[in-house]
mmCIF file of C-alpha atoms (C1' of nucleotides) in Angstrom:
data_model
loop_
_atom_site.group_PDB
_atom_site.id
_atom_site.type_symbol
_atom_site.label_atom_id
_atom_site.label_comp_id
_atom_site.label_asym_id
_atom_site.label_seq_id
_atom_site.Cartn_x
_atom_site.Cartn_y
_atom_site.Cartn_z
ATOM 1 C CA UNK A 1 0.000 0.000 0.000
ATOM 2 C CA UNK A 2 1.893 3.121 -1.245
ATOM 3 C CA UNK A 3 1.955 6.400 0.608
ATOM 4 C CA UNK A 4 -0.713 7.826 -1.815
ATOM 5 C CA UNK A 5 -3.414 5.320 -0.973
ATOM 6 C CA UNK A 6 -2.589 5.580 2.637
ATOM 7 C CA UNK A 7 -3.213 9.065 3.091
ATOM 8 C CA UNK A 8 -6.517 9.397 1.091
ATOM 9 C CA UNK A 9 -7.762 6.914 3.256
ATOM 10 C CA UNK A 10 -6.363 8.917 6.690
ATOM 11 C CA UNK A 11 -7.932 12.185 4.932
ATOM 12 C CA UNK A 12 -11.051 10.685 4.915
ATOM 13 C CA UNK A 13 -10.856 9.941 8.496
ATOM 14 C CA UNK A 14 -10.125 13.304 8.926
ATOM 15 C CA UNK A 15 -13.281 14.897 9.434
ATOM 16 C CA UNK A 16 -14.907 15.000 12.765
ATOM 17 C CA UNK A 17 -18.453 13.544 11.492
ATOM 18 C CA UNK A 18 -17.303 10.655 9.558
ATOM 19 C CA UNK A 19 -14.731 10.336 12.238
ATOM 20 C CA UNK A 20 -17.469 9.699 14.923
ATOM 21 C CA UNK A 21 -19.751 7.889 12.384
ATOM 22 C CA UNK A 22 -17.186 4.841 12.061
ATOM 23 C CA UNK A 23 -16.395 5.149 15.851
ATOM 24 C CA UNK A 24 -20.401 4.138 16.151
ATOM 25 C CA UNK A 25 -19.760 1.620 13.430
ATOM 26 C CA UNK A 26 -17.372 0.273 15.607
ATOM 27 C CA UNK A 27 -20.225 -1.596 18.213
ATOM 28 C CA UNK A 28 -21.541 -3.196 14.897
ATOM 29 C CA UNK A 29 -23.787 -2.828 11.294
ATOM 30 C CA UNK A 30 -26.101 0.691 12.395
ATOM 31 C CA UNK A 31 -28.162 1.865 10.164
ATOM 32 C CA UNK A 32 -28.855 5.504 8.927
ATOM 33 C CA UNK A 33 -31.318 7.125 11.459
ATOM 34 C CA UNK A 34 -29.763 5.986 13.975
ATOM 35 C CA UNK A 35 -26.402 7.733 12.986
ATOM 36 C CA UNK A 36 -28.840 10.488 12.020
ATOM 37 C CA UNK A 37 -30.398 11.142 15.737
ATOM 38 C CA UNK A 38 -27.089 9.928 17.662
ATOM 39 C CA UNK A 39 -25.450 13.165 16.275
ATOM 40 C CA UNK A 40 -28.331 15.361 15.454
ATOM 41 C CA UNK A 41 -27.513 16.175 12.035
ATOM 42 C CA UNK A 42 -29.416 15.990 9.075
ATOM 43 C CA UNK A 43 -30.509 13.316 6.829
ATOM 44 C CA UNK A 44 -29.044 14.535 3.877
ATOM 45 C CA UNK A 45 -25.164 15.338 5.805
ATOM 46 C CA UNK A 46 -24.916 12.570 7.303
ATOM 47 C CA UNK A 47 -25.819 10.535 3.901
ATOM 48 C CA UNK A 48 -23.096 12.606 2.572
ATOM 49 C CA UNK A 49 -20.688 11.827 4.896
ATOM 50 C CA UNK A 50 -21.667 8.142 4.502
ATOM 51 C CA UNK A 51 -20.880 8.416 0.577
ATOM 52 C CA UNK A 52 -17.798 9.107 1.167
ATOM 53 C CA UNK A 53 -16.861 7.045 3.263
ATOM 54 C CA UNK A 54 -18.621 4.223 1.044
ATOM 55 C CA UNK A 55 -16.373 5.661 -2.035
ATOM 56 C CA UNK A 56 -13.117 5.253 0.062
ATOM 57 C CA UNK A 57 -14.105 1.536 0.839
ATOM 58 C CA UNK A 58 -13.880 2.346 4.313
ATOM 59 C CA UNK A 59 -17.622 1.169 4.710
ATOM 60 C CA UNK A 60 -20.067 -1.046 3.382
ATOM 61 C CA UNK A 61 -24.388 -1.088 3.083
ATOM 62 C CA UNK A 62 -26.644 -3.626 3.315
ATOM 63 C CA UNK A 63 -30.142 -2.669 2.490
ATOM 64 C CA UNK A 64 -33.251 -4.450 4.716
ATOM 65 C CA UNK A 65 -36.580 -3.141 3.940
ATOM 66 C CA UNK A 66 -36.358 0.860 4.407
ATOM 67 C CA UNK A 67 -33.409 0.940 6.553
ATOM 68 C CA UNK A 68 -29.943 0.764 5.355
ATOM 69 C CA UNK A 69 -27.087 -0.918 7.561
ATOM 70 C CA UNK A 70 -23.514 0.475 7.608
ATOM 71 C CA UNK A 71 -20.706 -1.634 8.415
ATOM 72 C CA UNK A 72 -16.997 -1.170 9.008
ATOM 73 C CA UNK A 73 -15.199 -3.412 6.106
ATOM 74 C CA UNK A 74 -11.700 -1.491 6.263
ATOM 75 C CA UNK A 75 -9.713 -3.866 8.795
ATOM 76 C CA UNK A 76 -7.480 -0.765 9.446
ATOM 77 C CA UNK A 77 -9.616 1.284 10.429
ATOM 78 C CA UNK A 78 -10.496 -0.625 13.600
ATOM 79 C CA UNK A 79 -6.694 -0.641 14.390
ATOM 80 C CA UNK A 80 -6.576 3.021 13.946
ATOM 81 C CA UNK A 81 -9.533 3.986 16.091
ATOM 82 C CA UNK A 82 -8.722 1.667 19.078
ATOM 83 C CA UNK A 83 -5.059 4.005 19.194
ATOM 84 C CA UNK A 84 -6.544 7.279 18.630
ATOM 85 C CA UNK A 85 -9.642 6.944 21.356
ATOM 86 C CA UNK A 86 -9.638 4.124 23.118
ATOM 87 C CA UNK A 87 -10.744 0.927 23.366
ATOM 88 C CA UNK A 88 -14.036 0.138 21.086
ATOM 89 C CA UNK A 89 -17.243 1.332 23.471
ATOM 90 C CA UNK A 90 -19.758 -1.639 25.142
ATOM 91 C CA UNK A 91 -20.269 -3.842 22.259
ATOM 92 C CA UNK A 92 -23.907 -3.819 20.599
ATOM 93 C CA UNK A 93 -26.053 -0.457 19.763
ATOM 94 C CA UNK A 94 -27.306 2.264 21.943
ATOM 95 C CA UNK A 95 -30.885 2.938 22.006
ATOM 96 C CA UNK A 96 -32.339 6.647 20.969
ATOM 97 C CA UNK A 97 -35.576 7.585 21.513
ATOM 98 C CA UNK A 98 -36.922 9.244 18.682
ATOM 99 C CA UNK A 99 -34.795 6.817 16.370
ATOM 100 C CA UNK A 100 -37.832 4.595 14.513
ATOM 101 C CA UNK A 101 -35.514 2.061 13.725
ATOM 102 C CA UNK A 102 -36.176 -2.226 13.971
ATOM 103 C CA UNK A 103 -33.195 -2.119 16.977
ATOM 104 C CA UNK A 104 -34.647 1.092 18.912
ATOM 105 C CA UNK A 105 -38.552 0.349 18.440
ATOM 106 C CA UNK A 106 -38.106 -2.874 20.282
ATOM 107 C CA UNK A 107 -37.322 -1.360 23.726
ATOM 108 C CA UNK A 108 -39.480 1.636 23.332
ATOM 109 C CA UNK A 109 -42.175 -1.414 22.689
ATOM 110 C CA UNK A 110 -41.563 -2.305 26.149
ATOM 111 C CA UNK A 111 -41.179 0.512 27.420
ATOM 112 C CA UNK A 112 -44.666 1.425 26.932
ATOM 113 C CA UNK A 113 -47.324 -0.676 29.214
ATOM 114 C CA UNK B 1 -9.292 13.537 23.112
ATOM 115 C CA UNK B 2 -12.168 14.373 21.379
ATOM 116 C CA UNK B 3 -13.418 14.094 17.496
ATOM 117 C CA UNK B 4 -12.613 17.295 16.635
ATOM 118 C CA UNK B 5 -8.940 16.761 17.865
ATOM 119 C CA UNK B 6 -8.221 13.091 16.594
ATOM 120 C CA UNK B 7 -9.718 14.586 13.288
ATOM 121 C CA UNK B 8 -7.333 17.202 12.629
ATOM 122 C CA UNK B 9 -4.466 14.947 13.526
ATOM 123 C CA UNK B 10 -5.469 12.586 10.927
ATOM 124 C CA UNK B 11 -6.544 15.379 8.586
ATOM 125 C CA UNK B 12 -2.583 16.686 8.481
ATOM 126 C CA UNK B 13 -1.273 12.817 8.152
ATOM 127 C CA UNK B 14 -3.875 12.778 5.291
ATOM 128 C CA UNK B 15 -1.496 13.585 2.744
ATOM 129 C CA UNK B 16 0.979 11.917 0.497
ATOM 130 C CA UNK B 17 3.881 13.884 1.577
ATOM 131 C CA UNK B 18 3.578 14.532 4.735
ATOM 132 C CA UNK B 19 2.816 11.060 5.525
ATOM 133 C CA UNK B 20 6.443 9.981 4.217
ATOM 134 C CA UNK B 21 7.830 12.582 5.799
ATOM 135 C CA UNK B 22 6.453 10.878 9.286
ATOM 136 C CA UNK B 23 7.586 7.430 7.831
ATOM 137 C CA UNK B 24 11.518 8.760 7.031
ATOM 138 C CA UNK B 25 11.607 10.038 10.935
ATOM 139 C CA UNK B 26 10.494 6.641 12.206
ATOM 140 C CA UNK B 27 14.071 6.429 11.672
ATOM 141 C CA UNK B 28 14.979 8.814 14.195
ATOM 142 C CA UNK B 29 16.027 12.238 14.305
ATOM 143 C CA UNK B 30 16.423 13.341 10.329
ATOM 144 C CA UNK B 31 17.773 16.873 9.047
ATOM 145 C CA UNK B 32 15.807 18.941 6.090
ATOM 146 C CA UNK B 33 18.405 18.478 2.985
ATOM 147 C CA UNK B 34 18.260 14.671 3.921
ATOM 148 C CA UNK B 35 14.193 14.489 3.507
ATOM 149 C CA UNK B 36 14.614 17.238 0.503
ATOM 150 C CA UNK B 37 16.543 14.506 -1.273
ATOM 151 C CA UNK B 38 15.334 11.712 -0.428
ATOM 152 C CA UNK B 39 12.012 13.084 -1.438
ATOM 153 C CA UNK B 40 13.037 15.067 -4.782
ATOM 154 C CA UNK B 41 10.765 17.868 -3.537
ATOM 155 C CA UNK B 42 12.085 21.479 -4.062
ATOM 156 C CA UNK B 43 13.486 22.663 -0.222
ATOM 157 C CA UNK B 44 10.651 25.329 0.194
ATOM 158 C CA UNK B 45 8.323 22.910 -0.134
ATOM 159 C CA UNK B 46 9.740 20.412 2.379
ATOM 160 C CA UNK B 47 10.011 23.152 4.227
ATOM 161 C CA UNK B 48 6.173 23.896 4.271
ATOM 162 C CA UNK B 49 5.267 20.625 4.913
ATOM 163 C CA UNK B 50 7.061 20.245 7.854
ATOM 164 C CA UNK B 51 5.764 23.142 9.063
ATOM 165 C CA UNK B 52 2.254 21.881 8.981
ATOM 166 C CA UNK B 53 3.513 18.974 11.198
ATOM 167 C CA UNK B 54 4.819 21.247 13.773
ATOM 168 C CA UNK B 55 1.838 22.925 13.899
ATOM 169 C CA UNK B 56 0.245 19.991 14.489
ATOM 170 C CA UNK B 57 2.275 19.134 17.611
ATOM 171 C CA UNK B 58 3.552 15.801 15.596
ATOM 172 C CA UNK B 59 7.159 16.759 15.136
ATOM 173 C CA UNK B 60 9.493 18.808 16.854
ATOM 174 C CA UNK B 61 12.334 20.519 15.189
ATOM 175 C CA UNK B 62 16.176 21.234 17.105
ATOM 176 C CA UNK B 63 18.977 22.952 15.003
ATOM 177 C CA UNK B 64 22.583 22.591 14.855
ATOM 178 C CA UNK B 65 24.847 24.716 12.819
ATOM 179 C CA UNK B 66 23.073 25.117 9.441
ATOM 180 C CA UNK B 67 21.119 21.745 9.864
ATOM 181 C CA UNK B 68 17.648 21.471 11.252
ATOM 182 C CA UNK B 69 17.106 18.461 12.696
ATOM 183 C CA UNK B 70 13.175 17.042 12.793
ATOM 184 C CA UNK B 71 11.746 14.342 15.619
ATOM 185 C CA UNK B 72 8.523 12.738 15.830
ATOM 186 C CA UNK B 73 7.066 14.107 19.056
ATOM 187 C CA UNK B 74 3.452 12.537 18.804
ATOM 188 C CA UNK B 75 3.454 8.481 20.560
ATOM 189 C CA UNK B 76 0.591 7.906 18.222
ATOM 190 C CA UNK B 77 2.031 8.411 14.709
ATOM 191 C CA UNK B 78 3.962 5.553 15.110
ATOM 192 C CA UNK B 79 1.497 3.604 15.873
ATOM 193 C CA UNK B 80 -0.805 4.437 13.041
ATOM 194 C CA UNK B 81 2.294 4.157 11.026
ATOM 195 C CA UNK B 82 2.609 0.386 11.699
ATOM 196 C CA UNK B 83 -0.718 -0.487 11.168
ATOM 197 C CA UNK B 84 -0.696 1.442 8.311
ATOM 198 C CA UNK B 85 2.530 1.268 6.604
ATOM 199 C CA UNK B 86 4.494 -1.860 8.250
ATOM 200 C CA UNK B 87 6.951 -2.366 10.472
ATOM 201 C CA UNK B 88 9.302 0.547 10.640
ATOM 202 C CA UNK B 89 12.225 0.470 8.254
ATOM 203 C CA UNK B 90 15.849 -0.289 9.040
ATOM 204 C CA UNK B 91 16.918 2.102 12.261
ATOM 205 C CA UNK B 92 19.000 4.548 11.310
ATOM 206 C CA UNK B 93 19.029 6.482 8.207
ATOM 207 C CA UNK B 94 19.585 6.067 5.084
ATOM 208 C CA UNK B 95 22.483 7.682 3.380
ATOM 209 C CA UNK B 96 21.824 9.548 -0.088
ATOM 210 C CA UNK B 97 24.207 11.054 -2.214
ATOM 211 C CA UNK B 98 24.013 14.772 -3.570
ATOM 212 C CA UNK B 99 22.781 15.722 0.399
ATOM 213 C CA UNK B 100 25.105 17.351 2.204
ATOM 214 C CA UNK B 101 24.116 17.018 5.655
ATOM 215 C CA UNK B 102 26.948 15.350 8.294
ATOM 216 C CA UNK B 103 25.425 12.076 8.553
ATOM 217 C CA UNK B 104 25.862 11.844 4.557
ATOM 218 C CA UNK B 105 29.157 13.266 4.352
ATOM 219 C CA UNK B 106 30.448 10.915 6.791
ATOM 220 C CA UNK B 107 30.751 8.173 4.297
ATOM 221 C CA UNK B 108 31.128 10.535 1.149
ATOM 222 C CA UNK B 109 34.622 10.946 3.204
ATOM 223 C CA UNK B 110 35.337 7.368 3.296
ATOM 224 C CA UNK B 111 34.539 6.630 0.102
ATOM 225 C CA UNK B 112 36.749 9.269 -1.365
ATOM 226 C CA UNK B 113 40.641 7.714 -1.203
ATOM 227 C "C1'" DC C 1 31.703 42.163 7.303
ATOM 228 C "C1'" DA C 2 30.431 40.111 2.908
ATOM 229 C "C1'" DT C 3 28.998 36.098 1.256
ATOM 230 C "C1'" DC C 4 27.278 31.584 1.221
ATOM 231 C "C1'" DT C 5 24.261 27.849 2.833
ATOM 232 C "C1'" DA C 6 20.412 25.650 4.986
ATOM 233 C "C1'" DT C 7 16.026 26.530 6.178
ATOM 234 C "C1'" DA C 8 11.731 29.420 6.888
ATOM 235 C "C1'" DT C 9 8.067 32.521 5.617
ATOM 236 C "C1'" DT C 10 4.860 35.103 2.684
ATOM 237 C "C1'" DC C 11 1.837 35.521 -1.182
ATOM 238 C "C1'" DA C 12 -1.304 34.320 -4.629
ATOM 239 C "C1'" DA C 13 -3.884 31.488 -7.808
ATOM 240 C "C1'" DA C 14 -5.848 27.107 -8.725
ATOM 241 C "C1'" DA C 15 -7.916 23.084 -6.921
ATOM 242 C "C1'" DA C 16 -10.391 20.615 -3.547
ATOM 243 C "C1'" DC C 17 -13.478 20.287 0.345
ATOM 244 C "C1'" DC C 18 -17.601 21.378 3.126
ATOM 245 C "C1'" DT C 19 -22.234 21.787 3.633
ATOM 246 C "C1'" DG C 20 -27.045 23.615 2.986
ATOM 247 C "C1'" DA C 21 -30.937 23.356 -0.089
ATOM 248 C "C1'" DA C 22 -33.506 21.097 -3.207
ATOM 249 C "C1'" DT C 23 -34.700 16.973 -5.360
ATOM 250 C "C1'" DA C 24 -34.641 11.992 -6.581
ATOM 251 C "C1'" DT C 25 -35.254 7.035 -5.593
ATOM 252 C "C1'" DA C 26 -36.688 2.661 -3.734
ATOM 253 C "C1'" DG C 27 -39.312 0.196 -0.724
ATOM 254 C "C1'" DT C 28 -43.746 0.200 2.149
ATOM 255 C "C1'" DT C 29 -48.258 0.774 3.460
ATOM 256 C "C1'" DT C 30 -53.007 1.856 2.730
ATOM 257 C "C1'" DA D 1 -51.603 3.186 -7.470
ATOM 258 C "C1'" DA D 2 -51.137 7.043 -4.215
ATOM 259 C "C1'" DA D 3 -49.029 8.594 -0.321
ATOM 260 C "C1'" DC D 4 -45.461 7.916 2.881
ATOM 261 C "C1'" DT D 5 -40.727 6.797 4.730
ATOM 262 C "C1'" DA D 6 -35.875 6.125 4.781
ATOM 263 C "C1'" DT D 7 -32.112 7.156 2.283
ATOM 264 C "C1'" DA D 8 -29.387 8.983 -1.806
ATOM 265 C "C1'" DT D 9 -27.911 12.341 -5.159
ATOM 266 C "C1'" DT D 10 -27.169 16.827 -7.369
ATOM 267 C "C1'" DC D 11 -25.993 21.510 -7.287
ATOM 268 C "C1'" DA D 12 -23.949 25.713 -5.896
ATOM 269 C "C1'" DG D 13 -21.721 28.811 -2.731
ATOM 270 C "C1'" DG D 14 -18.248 29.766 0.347
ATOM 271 C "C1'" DT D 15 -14.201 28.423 2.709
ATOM 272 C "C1'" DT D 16 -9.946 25.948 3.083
ATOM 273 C "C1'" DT D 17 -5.897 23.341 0.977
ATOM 274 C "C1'" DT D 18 -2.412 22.921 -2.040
ATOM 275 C "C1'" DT D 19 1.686 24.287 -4.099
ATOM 276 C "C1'" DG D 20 4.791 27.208 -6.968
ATOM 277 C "C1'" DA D 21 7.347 31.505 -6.838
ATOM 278 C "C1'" DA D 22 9.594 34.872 -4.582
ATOM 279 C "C1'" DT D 23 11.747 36.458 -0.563
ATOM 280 C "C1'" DA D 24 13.567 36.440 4.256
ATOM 281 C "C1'" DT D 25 16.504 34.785 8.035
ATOM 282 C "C1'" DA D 26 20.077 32.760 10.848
ATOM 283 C "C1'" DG D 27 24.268 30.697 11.204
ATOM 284 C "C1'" DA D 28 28.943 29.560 8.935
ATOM 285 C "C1'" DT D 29 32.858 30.707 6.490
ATOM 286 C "C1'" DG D 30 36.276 33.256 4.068
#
DNA sequence: CATCTATATTCAAAAACCTGAATATAGTTT
DNA sequence: AAACTATATTCAGGTTTTTGAATATAGATG
């Protein structure tokens, strides 16, 4: 892997937003609105932000009904993330209210009597 | 360390130069002719380049006589660098001829009978 | 001290990036 | 099929990066 490749993929990294997004990618596959309410932005940034992250094959999307699932599929990046902050957080996703998705609706099913 | 931070760090390392410029001073302690050479780059340009590191808080730069001698100051850089890169190269630089700089002339001297 | 050498800084124009706004698409539900 | 939902794409502007050219500085040497 020459210097060239290497950096365009660091430069990519190098943006707080699409930083944080593959830190949440990190716990495992999460799709869009959840990325969307855990850092309040909107739908059409963060889709942005998850283009190009898709275009420098950091990424990958899976699509299941209306949702779409983002996973990590650069093995680096992992590696990278686990220097620069730490250890990856409590494996599996955190729930957001407000987030409609399969993973949140099932607590907030519970949740209401 | 937040985001914003880790971002910027990776946002300077994001680019081809720089990025071997952090890879030569794996090595150790390297002087500006050596990198200009080594590098075919024109010495204000090297010279920009590395300033952008310092600014960054990744190197550190000492002079002696003419020379000005660059470190790498940041513990992570050389971490990414492994994952990234490899292994670091051969301690100890590497000499080139055409530069100048003490650690080069050393064996220019020795070569000449 | 005049000059040379190694390195640093400033400036400006072109290229690239960032992001908001508007719009498109694909799957779902009624 | 019409309306809705989740996500994607396009476009345009403003801002930042990038890099070449010119110039400045600090230390060495004659």
């Amino acid at each position: 892997m020459d210097f060239e490749t290497v950096a365009s993929k660091l430069k990519v990294m190098g943006h707080p937003i699409r930083l944080q997004i593959l830190d949440m990618l990190r716990r495992g596959e999460t799709c869009v609105c959840h990325i969307e309410r855990a850092l309040d932005r909107r739908q059409a940034y963060v889709s942005q932000q998850l283009m190009a992250l898709r275009d420098a094959g950091l990424v990958d999307s899976r699509k299941d009904g209306l949702q779409v699932y983002y996973t990590l599929i650069d093995e680096d990046v992992a590696s990278l993330l686990e220097v620069l902050i730490g250890p990856m957080p409590s494996m599996g996703l955190e729930k957001i209210d407000g987030c409609t998705c399969p993973a949140c609706s099932t607590i907030l099913l519970t949740e209401i009597p």
